CSV table of C-alpha atoms in Angstrom, one decimal:
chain,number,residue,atom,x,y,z
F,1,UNK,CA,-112.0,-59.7,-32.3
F,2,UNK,CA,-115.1,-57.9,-30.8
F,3,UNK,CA,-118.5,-59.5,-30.3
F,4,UNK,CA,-121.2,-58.3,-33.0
F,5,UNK,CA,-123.4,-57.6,-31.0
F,6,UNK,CA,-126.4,-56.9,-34.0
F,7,UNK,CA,-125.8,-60.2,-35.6
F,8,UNK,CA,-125.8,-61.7,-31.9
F,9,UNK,CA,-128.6,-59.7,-30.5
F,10,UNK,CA,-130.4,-60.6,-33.5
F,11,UNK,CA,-130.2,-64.4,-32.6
F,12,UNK,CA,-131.1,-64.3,-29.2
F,13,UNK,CA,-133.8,-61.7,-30.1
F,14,UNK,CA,-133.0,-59.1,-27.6
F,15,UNK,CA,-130.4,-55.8,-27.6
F,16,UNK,CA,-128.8,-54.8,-24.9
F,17,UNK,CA,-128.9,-51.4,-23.2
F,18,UNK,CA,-125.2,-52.4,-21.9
F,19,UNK,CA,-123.5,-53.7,-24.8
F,20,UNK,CA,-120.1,-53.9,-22.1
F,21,UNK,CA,-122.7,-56.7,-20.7
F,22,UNK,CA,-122.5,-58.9,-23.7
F,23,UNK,CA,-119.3,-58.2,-24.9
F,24,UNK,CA,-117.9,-59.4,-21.3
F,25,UNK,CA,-120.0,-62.7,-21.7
F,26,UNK,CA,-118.9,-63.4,-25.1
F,27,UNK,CA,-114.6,-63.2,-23.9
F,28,UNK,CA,-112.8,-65.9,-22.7
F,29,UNK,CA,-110.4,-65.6,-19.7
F,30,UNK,CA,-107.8,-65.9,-22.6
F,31,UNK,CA,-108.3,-62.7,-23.9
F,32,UNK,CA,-107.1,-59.4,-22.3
F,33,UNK,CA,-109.3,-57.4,-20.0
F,34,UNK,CA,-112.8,-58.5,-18.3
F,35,UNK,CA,-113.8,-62.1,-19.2
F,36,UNK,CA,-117.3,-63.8,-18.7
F,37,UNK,CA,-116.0,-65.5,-15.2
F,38,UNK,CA,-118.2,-63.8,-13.3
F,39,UNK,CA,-121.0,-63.6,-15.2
F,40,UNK,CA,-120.4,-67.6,-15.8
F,41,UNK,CA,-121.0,-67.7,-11.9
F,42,UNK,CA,-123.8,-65.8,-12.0
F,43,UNK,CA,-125.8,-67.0,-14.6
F,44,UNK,CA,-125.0,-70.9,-13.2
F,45,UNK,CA,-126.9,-69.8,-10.3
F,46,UNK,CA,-130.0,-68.4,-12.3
F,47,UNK,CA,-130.0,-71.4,-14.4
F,48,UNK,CA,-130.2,-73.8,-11.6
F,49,UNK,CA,-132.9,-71.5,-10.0
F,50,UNK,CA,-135.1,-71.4,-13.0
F,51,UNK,CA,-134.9,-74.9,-14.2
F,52,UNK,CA,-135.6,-76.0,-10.3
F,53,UNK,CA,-138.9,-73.4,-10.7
F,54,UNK,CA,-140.2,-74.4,-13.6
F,55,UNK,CA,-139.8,-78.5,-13.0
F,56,UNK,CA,-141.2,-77.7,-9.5
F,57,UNK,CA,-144.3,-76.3,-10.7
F,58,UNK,CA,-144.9,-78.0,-14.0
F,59,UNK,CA,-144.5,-82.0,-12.3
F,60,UNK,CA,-146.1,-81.3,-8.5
F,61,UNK,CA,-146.2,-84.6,-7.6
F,62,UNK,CA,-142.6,-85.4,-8.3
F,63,UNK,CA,-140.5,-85.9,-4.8
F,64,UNK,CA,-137.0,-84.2,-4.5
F,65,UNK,CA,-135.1,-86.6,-5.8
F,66,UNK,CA,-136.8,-87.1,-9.5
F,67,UNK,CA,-136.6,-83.2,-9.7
F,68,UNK,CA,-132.7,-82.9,-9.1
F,69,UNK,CA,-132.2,-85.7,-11.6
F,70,UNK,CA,-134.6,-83.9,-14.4
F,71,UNK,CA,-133.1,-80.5,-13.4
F,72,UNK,CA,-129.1,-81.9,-13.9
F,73,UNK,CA,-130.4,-83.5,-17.4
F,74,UNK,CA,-130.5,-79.1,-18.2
F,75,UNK,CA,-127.9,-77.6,-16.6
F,76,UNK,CA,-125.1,-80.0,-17.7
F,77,UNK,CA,-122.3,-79.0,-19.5
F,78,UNK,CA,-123.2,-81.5,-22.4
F,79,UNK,CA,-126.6,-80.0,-23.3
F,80,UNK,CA,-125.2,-76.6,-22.5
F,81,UNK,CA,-122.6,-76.7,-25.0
F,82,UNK,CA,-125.9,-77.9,-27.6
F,83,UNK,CA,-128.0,-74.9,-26.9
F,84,UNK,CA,-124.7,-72.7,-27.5
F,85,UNK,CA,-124.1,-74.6,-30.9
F,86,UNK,CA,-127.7,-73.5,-31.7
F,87,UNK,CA,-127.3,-70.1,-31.1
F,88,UNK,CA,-124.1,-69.8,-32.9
F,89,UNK,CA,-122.0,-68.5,-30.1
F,90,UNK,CA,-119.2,-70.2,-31.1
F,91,UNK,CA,-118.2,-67.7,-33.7
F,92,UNK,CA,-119.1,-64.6,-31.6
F,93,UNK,CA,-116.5,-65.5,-28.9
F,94,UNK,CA,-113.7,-63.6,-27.5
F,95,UNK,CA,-110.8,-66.3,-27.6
F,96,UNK,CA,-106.8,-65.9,-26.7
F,97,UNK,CA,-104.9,-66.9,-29.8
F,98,UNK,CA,-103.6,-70.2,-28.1
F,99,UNK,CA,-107.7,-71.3,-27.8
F,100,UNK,CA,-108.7,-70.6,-31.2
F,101,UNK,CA,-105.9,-72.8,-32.6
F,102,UNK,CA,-106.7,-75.5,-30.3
F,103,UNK,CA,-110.3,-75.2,-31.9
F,104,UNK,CA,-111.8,-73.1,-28.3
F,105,UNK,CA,-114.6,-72.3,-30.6
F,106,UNK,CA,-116.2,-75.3,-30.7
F,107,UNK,CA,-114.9,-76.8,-27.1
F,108,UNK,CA,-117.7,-77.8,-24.9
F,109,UNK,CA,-116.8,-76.9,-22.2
F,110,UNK,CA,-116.1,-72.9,-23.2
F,111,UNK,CA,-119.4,-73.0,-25.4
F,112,UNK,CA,-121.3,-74.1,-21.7
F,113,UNK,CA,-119.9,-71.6,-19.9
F,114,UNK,CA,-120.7,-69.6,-22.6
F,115,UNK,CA,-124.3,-69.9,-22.1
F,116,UNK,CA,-123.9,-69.2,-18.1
F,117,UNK,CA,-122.4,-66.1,-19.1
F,118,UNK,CA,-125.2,-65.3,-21.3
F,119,UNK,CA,-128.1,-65.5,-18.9
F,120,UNK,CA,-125.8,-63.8,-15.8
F,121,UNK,CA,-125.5,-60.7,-18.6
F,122,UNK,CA,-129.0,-61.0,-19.4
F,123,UNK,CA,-129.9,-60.8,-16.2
F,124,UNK,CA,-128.1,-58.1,-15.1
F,125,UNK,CA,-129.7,-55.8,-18.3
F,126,UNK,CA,-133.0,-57.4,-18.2
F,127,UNK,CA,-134.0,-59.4,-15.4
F,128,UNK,CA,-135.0,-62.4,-14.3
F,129,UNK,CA,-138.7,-62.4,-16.0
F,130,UNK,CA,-136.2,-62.4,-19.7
F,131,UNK,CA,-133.8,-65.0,-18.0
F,132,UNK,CA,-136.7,-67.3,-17.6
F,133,UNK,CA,-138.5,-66.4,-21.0
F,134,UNK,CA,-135.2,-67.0,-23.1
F,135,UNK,CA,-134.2,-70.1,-21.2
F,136,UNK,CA,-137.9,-71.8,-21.5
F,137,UNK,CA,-137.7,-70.9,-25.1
F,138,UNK,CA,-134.0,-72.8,-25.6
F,139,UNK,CA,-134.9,-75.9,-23.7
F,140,UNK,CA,-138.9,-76.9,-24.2
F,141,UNK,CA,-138.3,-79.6,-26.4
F,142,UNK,CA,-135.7,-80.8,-24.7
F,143,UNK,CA,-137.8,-80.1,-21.4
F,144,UNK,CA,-140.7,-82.0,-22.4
F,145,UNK,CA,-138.3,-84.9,-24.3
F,146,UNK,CA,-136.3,-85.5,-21.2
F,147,UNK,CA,-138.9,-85.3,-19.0
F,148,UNK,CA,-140.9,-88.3,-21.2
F,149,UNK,CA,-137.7,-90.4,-20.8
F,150,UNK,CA,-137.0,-90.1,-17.1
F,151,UNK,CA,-140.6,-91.3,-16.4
F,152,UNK,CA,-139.5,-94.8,-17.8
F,153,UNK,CA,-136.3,-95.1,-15.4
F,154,UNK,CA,-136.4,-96.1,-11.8
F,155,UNK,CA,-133.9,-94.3,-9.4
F,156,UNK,CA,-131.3,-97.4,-9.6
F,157,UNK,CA,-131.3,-97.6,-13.4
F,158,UNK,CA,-130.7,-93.6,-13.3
F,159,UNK,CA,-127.8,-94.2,-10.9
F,160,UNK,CA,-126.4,-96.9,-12.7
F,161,UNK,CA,-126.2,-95.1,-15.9
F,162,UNK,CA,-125.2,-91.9,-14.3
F,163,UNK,CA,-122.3,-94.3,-12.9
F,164,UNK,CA,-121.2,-95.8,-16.3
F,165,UNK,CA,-121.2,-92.3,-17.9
F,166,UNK,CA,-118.8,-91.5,-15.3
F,167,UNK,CA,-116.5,-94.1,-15.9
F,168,UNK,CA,-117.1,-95.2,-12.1
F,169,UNK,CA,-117.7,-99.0,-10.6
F,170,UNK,CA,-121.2,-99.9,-10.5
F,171,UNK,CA,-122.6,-98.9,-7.0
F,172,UNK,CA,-122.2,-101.9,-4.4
F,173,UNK,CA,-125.5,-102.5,-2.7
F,174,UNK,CA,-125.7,-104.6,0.8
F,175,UNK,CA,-128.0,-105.4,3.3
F,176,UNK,CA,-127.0,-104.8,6.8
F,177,UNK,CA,-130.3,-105.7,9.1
F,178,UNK,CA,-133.5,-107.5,8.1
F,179,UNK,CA,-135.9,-106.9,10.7
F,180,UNK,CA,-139.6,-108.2,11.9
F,181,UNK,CA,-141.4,-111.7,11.1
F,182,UNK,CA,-141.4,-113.4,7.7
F,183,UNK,CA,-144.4,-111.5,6.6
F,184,UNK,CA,-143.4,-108.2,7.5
F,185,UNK,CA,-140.0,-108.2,6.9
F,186,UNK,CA,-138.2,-104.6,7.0
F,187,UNK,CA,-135.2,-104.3,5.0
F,188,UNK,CA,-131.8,-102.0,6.0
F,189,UNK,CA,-129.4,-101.5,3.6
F,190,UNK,CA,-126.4,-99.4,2.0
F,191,UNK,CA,-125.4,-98.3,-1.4
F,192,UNK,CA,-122.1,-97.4,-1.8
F,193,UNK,CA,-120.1,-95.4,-4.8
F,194,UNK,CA,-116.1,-96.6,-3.3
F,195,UNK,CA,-114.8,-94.3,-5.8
F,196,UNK,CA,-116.6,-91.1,-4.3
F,197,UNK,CA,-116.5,-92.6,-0.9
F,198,UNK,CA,-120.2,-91.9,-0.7
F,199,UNK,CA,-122.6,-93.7,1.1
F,200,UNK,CA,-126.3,-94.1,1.6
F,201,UNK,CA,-128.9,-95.8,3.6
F,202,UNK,CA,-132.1,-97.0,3.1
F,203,UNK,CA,-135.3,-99.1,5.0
F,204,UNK,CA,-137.9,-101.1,2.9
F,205,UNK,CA,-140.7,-104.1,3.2
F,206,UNK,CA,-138.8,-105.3,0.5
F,207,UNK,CA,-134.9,-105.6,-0.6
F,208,UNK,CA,-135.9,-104.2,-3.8
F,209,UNK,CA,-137.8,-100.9,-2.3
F,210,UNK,CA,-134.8,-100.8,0.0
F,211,UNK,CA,-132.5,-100.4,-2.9
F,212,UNK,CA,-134.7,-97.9,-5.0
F,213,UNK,CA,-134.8,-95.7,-2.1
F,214,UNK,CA,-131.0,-96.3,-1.6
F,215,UNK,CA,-130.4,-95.1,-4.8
F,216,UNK,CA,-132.5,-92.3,-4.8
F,217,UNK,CA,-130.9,-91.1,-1.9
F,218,UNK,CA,-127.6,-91.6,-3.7
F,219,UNK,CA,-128.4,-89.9,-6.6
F,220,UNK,CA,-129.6,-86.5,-4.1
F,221,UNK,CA,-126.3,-86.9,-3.1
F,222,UNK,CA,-124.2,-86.5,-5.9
F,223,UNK,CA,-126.6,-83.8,-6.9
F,224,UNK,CA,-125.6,-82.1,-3.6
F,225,UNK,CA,-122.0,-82.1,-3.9
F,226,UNK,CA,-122.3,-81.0,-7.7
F,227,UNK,CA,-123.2,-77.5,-6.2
């Protein structure tokens, strides 16, 4: 079934000039012809860019570390597949007949890409200043919500829940060298994730600072390899 794209345009408050554009974003790979896999890949990219933008100028003083872990908190598939339920995109997609009986509509996973597909097609007819003005418009509450929370959290509780979401052993932390006199004690030690086979390292004046720096390092990481 084709996209309406009135009712749809209507919700995301812009029409396209290339209708093609939105139909494309709005078809599964299940469906005949051109599917939104390549706009998905597009628009993951402008996400990530725009959400690392605006985080980078709205907290300044936040270090590399706290920015990837507020910037994954957007572009995960969970709260993807949110801001697609609130746009009703479910019922405007393109689905083979084997996904819409096993409920594709409402599948989080389709509904996130979904979204990626979106912003590469809106993109592509309007450009990045509309990317970021839709975007910003989908996610400030859940911007300045999530942003509230993190500020509570030290990097090893973040990696320790991020851990337990993932069904993974809690991360193994040990000290390898303590260095200096009693007083000025300088603290080397690893974090390990044995399921990922990732490693970290970390120096501090304390074991505790040695650990929070550990994890932060850790938790870079994993952002790394997500991409």
């Amino acid at each position: 079934m084709p996209v309406t794209p009135d009712k749809l345009s209507k919700t995301i408050g812009y029409t396209f000039r290339d209708p093609e554009l939105l139909q494309m974003a709005m078809s599964h790979r299940s469906v005949d012809g051109a599917n939104y896999e390549r706009l998905e890949f597009l628009g993951d990219s402008i996400l990530n860019f725009i959400m690392a933008e605006t985080l980078f100028l709205k907290y300044p003083n936040a270090q590399e570390g706290e920015l990837s872990r507020l910037r994954a908190n957007f572009v995960k598939g969970d709260t993807l597949a949110e801001v697609a339920r609130e746009l009703g995109l479910g019922q405007h997609l393109r689905l083979g007949a084997g996904e819409l009986k096993s409920g594709g509509r409402d599948r989080d996973s389709i509904l996130a890409d979904a979204v990626e597909a979106l912003l590469g097609a809106l993109y592509l007819d309007g450009g990045l200043d509309l990317c970021r003005q839709k975007l910003l418009l989908w996610f400030d509450e859940r911007l300045n919500k999530i942003v509230h929370k993190k500020t509570q959290k030290d990097p090893k509780t973040c990696l320790q829940e991020w851990v337990q979401a993932e069904g993974l052993e809690l991360p193994i932390y040990e000290v390898m060298k303590i260095d200096g006199l009693a007083h000025q004690q300088v603290f080397s030690l690893s974090c390990k994730l044995e399921a990922l086979s990732y490693i970290t390292k970390a120096k501090g004046s304390t074991r505790r600072k040695a650990e929070q720096e550990a994890a932060e390092k850790m938790l870079a990481l994993i952002e790394k390899k997500k991409k």
